[in-house]
mmCIF file of N, CA and C in Angstrom:
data_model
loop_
_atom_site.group_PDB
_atom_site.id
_atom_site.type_symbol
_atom_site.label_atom_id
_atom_site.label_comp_id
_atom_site.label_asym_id
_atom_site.label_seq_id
_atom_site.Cartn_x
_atom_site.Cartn_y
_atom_site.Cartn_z
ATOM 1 N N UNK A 26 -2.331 21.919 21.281
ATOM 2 C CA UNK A 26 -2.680 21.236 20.060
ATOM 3 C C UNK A 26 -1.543 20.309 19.659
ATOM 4 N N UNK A 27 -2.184 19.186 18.944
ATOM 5 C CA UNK A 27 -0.930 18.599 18.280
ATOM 6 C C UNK A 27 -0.042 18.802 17.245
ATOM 7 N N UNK A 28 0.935 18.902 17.510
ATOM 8 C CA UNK A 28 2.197 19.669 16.661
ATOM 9 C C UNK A 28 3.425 18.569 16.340
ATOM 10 N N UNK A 29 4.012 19.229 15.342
ATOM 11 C CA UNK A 29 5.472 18.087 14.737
ATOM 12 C C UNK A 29 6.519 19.536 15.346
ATOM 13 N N UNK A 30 7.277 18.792 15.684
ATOM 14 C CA UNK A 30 8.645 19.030 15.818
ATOM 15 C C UNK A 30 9.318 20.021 14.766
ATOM 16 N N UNK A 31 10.407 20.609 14.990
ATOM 17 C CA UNK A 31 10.784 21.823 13.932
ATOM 18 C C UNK A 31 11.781 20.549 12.993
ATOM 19 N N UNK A 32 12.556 19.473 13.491
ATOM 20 C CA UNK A 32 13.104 18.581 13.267
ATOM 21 C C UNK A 32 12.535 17.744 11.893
ATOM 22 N N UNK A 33 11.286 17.448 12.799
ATOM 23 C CA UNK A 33 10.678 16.748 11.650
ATOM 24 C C UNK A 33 9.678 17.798 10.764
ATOM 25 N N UNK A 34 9.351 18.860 10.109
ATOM 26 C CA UNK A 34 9.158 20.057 9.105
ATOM 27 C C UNK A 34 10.228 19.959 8.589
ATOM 28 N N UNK A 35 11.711 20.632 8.768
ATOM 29 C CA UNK A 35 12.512 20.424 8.000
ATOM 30 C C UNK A 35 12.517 19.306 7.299
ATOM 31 N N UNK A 36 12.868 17.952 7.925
ATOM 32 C CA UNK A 36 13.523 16.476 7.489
ATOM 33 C C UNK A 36 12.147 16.523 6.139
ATOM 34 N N UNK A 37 10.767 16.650 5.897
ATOM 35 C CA UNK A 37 9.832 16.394 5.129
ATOM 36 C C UNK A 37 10.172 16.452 4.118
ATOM 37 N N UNK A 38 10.994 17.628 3.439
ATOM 38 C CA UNK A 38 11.195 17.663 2.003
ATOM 39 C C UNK A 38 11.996 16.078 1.399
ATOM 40 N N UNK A 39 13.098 15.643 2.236
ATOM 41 C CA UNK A 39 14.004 14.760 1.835
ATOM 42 C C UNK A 39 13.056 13.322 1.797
ATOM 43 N N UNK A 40 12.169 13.019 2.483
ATOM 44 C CA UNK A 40 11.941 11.613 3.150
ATOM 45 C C UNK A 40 10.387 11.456 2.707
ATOM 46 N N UNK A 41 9.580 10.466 2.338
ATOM 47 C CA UNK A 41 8.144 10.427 1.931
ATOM 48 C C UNK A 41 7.514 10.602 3.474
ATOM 49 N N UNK A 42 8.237 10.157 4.443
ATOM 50 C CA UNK A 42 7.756 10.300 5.573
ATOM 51 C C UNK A 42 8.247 10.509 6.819
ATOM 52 N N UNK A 43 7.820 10.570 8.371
ATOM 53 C CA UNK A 43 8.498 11.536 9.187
ATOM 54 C C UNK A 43 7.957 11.138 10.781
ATOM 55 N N UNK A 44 8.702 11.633 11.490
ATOM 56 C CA UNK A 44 8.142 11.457 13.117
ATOM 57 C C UNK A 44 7.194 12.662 13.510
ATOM 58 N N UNK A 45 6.381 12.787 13.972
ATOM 59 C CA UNK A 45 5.628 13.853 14.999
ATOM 60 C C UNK A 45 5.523 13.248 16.557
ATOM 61 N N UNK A 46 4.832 14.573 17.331
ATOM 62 C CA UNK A 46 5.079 14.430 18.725
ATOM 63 C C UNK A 46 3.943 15.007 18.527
ATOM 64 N N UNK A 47 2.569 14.104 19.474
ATOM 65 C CA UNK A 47 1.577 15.190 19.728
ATOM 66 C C UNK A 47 1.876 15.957 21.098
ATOM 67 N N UNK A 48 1.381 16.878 21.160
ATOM 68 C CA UNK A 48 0.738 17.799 22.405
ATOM 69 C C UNK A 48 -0.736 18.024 22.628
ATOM 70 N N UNK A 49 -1.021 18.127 23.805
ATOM 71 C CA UNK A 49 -2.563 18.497 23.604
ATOM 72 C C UNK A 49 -3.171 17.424 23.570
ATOM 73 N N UNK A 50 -4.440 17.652 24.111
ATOM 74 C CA UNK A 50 -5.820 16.697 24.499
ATOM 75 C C UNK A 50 -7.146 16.405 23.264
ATOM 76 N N UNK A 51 -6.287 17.492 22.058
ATOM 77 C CA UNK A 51 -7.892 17.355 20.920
ATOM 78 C C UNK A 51 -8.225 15.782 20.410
ATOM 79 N N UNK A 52 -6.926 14.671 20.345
ATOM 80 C CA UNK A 52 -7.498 14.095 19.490
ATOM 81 C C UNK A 52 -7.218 12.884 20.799
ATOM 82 N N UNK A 53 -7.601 13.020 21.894
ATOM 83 C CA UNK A 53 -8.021 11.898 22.489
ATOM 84 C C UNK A 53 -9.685 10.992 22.266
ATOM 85 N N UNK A 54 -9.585 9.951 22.093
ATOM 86 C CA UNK A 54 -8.531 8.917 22.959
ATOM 87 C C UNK A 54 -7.663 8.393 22.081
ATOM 88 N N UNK A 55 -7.945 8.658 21.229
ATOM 89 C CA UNK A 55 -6.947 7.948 19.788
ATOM 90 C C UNK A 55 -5.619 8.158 19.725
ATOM 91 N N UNK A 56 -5.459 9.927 20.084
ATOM 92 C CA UNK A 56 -4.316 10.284 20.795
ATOM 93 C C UNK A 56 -4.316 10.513 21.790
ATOM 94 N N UNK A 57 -2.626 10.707 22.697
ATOM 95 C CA UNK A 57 -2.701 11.515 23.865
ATOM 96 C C UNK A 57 -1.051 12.056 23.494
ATOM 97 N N UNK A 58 -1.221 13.024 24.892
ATOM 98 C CA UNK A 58 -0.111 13.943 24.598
ATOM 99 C C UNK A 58 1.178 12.954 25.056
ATOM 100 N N UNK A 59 2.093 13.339 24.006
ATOM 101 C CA UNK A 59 3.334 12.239 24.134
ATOM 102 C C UNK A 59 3.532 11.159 23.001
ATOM 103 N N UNK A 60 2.685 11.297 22.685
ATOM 104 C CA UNK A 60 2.294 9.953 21.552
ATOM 105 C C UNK A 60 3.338 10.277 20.303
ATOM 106 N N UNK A 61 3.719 9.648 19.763
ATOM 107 C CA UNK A 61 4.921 9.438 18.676
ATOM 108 C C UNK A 61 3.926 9.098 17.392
ATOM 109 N N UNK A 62 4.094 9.872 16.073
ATOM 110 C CA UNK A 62 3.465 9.252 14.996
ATOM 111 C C UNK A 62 4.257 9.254 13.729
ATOM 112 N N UNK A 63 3.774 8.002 12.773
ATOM 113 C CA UNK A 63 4.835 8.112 11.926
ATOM 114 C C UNK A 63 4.030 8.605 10.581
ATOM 115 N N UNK A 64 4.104 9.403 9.869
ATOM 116 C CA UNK A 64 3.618 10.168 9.330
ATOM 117 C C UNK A 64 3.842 10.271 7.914
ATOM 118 N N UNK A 65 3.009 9.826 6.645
ATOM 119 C CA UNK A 65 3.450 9.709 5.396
ATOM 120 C C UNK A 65 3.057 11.104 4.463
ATOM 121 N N UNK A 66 4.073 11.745 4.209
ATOM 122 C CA UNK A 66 3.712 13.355 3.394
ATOM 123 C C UNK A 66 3.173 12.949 2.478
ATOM 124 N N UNK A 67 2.525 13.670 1.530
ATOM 125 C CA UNK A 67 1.531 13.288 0.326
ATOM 126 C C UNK A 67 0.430 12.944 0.427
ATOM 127 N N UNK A 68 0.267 12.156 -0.617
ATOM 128 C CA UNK A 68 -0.357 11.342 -1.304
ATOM 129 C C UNK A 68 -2.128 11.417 -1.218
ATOM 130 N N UNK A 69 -3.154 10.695 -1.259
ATOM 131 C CA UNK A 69 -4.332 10.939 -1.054
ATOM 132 C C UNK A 69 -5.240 10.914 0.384
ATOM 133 N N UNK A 70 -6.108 11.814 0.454
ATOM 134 C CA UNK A 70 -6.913 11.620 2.251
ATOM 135 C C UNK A 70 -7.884 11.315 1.924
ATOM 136 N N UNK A 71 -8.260 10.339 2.624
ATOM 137 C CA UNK A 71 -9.842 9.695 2.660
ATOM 138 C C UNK A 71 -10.477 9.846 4.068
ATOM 139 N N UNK A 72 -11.524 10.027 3.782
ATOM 140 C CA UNK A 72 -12.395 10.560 5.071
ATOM 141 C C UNK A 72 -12.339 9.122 6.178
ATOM 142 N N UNK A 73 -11.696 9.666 7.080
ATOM 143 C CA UNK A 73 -11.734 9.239 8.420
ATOM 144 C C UNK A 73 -9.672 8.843 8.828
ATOM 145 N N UNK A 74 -8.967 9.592 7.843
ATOM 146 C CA UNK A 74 -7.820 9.740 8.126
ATOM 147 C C UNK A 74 -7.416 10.561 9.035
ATOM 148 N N UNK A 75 -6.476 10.437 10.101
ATOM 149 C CA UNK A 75 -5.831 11.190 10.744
ATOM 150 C C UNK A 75 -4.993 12.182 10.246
ATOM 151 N N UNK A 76 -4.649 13.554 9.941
ATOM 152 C CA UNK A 76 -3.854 14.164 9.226
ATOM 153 C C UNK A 76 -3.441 15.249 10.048
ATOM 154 N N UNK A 77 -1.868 15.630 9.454
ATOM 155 C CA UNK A 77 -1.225 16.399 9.961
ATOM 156 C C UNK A 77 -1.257 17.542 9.093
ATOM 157 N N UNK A 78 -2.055 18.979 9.132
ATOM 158 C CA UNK A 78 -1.934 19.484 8.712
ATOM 159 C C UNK A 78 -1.643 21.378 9.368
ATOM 160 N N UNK A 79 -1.192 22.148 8.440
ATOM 161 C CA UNK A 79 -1.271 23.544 8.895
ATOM 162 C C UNK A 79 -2.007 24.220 9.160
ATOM 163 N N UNK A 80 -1.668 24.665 10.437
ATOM 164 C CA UNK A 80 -3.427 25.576 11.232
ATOM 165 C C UNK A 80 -3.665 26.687 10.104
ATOM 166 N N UNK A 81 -4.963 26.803 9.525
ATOM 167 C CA UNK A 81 -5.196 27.934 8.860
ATOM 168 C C UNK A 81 -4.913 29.387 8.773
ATOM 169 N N UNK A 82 -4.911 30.059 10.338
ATOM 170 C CA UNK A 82 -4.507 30.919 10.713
ATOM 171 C C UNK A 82 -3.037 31.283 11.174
ATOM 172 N N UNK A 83 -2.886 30.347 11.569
ATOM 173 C CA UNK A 83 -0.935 30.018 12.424
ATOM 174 C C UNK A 83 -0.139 29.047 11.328
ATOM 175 N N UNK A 84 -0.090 29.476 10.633
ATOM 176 C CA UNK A 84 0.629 28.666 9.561
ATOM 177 C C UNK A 84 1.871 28.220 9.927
ATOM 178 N N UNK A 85 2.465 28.772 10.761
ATOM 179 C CA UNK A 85 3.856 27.905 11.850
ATOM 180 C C UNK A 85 3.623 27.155 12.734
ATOM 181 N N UNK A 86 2.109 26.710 13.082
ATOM 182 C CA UNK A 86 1.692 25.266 13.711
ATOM 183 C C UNK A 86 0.902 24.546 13.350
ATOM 184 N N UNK A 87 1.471 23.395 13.015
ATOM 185 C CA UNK A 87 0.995 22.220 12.754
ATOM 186 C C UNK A 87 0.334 21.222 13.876
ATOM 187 N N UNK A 88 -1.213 21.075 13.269
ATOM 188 C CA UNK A 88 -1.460 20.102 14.304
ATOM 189 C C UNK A 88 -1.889 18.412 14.099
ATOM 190 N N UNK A 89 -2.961 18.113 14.250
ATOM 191 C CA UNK A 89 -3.520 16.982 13.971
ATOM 192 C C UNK A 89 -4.538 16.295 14.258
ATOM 193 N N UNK A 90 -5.524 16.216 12.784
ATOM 194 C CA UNK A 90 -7.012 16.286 13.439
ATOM 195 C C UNK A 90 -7.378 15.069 12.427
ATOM 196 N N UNK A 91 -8.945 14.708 12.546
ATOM 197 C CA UNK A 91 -9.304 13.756 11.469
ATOM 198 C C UNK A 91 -10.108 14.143 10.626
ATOM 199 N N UNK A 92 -9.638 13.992 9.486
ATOM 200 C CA UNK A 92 -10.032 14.541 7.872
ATOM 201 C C UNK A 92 -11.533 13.564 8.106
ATOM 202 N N UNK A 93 -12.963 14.381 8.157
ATOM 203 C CA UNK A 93 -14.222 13.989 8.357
ATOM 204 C C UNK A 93 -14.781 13.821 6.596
ATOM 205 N N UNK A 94 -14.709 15.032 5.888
ATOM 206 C CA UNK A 94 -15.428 14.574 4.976
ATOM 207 C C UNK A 94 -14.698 15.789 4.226
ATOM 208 N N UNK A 95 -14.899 15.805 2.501
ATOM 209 C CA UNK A 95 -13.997 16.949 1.743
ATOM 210 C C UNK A 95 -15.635 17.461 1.449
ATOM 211 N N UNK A 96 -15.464 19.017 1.174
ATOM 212 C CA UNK A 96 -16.018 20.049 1.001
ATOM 213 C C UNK A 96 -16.004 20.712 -0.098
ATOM 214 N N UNK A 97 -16.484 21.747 -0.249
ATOM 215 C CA UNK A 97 -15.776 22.480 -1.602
ATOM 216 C C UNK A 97 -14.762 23.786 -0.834
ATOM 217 N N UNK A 98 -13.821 23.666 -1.436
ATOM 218 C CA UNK A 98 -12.831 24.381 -0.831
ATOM 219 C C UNK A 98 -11.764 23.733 0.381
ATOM 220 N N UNK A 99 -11.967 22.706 0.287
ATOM 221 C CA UNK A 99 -11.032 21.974 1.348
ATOM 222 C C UNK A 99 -11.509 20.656 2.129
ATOM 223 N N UNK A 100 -10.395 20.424 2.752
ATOM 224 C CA UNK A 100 -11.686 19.440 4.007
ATOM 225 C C UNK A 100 -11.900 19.969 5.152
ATOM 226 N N UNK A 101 -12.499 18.645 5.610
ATOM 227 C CA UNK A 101 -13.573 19.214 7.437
ATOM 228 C C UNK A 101 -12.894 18.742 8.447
ATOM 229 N N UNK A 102 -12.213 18.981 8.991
ATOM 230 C CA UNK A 102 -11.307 18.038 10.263
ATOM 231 C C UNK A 102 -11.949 18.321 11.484
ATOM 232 N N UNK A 103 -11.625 17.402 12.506
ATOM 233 C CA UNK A 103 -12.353 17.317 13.374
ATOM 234 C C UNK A 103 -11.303 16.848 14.507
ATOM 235 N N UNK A 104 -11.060 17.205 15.781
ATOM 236 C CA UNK A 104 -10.733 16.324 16.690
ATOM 237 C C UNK A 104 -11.386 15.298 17.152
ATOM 238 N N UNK A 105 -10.623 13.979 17.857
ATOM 239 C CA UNK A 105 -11.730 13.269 18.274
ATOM 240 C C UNK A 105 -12.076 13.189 19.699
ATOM 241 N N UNK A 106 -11.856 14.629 20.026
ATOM 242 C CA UNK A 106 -12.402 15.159 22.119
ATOM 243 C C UNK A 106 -13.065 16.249 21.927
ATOM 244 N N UNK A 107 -14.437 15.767 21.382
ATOM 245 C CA UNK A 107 -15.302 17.307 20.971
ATOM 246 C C UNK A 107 -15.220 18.060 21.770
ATOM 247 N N UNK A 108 -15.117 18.265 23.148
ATOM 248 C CA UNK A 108 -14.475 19.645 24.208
ATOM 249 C C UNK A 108 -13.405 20.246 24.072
ATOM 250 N N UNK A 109 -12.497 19.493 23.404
ATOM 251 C CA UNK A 109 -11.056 20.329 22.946
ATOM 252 C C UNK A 109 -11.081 21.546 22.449
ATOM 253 N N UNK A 110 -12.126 21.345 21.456
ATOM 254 C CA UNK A 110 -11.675 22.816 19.898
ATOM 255 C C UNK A 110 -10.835 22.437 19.638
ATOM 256 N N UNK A 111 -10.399 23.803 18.551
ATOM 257 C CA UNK A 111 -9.305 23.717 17.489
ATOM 258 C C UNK A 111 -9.215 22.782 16.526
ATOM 259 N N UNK A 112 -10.516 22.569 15.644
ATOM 260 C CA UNK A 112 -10.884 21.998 14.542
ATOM 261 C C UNK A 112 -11.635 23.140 13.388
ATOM 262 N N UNK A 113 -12.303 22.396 12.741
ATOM 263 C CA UNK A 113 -13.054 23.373 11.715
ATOM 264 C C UNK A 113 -14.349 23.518 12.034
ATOM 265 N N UNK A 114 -14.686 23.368 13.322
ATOM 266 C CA UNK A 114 -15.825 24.363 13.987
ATOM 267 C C UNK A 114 -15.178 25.524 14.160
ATOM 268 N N UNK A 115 -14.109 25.353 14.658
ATOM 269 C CA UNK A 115 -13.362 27.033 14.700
ATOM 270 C C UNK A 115 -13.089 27.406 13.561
ATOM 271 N N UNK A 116 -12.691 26.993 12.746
ATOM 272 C CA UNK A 116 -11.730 28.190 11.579
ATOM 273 C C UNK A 116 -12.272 27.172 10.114
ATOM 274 N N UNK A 117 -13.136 26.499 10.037
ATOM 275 C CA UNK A 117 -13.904 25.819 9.165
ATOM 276 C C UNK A 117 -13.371 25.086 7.774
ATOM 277 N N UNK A 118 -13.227 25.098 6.782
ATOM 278 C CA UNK A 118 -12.612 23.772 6.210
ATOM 279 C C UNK A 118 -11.057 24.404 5.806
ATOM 280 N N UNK A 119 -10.565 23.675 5.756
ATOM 281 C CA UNK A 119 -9.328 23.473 5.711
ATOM 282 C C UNK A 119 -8.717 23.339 4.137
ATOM 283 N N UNK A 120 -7.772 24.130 3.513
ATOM 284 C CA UNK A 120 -7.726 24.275 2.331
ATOM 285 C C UNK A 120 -6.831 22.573 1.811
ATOM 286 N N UNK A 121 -7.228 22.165 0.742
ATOM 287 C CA UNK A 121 -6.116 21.204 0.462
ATOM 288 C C UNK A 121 -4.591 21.056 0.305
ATOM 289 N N UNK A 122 -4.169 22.483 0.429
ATOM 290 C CA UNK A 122 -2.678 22.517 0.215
ATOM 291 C C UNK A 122 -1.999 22.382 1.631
ATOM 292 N N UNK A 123 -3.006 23.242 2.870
ATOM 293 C CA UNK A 123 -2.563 22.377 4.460
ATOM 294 C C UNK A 123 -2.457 21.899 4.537
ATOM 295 N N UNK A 124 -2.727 20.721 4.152
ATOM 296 C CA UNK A 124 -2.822 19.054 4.512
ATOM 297 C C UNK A 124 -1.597 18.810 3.971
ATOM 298 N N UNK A 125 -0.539 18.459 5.065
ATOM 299 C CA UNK A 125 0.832 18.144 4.605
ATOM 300 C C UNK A 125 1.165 16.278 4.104
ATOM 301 N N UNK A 126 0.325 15.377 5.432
ATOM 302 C CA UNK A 126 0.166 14.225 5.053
ATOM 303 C C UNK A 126 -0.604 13.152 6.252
ATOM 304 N N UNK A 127 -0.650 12.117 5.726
ATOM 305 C CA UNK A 127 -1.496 11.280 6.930
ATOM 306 C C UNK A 127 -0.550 10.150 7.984
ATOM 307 N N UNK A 128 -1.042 10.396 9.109
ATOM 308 C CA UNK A 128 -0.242 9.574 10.199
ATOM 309 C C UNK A 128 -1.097 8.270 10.158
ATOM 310 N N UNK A 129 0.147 7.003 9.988
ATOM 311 C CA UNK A 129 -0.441 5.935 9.685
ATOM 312 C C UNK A 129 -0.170 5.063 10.998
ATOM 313 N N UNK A 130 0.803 5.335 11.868
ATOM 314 C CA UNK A 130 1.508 4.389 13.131
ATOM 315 C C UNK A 130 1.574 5.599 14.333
ATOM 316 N N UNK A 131 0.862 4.887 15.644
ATOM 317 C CA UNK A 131 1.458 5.626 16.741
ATOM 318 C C UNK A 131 1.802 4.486 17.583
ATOM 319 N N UNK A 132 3.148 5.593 18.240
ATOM 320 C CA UNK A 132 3.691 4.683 19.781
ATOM 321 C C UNK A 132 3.324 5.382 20.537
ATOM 322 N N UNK A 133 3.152 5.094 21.890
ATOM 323 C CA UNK A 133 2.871 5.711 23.212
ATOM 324 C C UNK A 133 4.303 5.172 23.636
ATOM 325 N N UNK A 134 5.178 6.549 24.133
ATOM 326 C CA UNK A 134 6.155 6.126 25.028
ATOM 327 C C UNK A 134 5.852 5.474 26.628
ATOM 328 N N UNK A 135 6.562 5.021 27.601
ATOM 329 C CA UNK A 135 6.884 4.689 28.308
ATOM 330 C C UNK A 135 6.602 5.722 29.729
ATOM 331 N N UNK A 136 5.679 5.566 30.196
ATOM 332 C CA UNK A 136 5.554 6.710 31.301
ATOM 333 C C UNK A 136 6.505 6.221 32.450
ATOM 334 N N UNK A 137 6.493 7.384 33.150
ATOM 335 C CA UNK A 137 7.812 7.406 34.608
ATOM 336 C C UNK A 137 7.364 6.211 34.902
ATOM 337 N N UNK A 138 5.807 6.434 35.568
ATOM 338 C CA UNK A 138 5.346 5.564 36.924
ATOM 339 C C UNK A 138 5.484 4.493 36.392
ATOM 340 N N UNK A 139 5.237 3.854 35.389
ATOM 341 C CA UNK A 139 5.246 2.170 34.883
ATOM 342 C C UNK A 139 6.422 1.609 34.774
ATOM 343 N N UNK A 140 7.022 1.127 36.129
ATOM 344 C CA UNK A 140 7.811 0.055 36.416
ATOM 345 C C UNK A 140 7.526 -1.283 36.489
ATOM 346 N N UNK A 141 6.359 -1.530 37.187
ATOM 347 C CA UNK A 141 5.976 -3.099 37.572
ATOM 348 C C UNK A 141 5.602 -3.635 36.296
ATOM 349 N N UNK A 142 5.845 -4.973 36.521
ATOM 350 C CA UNK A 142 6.220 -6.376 35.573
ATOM 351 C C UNK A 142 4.532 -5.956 34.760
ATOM 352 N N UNK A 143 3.766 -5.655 35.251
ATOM 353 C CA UNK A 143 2.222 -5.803 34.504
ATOM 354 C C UNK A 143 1.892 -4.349 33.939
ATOM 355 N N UNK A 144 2.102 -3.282 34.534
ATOM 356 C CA UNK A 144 2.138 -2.334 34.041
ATOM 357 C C UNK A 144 3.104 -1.932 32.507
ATOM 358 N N UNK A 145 4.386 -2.851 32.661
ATOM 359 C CA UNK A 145 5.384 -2.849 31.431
ATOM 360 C C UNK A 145 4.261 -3.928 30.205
ATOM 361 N N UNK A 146 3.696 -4.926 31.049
ATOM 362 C CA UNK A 146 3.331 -5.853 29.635
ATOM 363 C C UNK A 146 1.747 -5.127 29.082
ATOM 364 N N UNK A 147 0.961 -3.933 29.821
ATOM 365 C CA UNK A 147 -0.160 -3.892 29.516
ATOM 366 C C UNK A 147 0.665 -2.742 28.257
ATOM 367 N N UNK A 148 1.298 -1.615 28.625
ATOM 368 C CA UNK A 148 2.336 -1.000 28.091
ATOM 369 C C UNK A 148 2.845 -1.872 26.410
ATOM 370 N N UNK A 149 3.298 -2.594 26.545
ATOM 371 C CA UNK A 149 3.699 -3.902 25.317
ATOM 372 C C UNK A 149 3.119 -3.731 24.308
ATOM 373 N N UNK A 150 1.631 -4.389 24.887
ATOM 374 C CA UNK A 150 0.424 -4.810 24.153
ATOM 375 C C UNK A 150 -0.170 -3.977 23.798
ATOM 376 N N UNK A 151 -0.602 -2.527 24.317
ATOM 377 C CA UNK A 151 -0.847 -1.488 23.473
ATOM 378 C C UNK A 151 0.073 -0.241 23.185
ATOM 379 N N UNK A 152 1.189 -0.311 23.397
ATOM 380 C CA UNK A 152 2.172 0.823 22.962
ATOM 381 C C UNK A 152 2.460 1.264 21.199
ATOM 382 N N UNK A 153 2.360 0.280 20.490
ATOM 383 C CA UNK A 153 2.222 0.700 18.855
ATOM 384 C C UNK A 153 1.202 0.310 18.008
ATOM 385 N N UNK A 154 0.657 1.181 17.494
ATOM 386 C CA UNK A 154 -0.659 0.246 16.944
ATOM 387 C C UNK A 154 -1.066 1.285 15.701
ATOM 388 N N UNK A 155 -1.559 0.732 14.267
ATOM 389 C CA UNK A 155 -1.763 1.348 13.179
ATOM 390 C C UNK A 155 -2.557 2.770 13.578
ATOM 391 N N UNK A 156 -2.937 3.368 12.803
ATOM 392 C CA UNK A 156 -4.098 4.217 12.905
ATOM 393 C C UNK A 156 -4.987 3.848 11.675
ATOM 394 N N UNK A 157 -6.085 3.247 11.859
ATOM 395 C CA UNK A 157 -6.808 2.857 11.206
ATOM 396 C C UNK A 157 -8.155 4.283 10.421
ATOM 397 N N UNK A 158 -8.333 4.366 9.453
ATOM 398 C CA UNK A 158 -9.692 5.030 9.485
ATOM 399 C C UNK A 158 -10.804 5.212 10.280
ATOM 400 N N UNK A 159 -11.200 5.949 10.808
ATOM 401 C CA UNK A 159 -12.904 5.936 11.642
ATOM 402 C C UNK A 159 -13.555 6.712 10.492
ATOM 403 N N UNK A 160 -14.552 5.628 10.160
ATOM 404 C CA UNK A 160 -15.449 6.204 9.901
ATOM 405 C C UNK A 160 -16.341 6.395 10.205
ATOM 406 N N UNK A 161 -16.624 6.067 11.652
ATOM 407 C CA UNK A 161 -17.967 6.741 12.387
ATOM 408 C C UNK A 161 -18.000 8.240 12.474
ATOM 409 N N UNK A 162 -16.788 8.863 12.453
ATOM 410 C CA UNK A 162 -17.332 10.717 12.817
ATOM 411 C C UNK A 162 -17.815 10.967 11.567
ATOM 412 N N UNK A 163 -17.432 10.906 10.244
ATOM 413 C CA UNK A 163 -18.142 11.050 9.021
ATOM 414 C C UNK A 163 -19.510 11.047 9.230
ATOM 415 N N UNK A 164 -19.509 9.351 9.600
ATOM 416 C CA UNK A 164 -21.482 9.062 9.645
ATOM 417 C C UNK A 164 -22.279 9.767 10.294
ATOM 418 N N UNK A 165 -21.148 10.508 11.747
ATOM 419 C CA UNK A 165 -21.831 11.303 12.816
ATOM 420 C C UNK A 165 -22.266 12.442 12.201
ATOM 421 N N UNK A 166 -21.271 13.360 11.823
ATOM 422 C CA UNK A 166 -21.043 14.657 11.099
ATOM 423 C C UNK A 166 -22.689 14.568 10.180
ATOM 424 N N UNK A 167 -22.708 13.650 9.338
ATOM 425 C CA UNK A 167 -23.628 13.493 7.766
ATOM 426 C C UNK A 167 -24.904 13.668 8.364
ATOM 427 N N UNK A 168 -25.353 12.548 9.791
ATOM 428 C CA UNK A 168 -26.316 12.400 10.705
ATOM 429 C C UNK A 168 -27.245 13.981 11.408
ATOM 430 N N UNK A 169 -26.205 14.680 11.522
ATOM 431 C CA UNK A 169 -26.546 16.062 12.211
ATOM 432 C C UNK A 169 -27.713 16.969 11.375
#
């Protein structure tokens, strides 16, 4: 699953915002494992945000899923690799005080194999890029 660093948990109290490291395949393709995010604690979630929040049950791991729609009693997160798990089909809505904050920027580091001149510029062109809202899983979710 995707998780923050013990580094960046501590650093949260001081800073509005923070680095994570995903792990794990749940929130491909949007994520992948390795991916760098920059992460703003607080403030408000709107459905189709990416959020970093505390597993319900494992409250010492943090992962990162997308806030689908709020509920009563919390919100609905969702990965976006419905074969993954480890969303709120498993352990079901998510209280509002988990929700630590929303990841607004990811980088994809630099893999071994990508040396060549085209492999570095395809690398370039998509290595940092906002995280925008989806709101298609909402519409999906509502649709069912």
């Amino acid at each position: 699953m995707p998780e923050l660093s013990q580094e960046t948990e501590r650093g949260r109290a001081v800073a509005p915002f923070g680095l994570a490291e995903v792990t794990g395949p749940s929130m491909v393709p949007t994520l992948h494992h390795g991916d760098q995010l920059l992460v703003r604690y607080g403030g408000a979630v709107r459905p189709g945000d990416v959020v970093v929040l505390r597993h319900p049950f494992q409250q010492d791991l943090l992962v990162v899923k997308r806030a689908v729609e709020r509920r009563e009693g919390g919100w609905w997160v969702l990965g976006d690799n419905p074969y993954a798990g480890g969303d709120s089909t498993d352990y079901g809505v998510v209280p509002e005080e988990l929700i630590l904050g929303t990841a607004w920027f990811r980088f994809r580091p630099v893999k071994a194999g990508q040396r060549s001149p085209l492999a570095l510029l395809r690398w370039a062109l998509s290595a940092a890029r906002p995280l925008l809202p989806d709101r298609s899983a909402s519409r999906r979710l509502r649709a069912r």
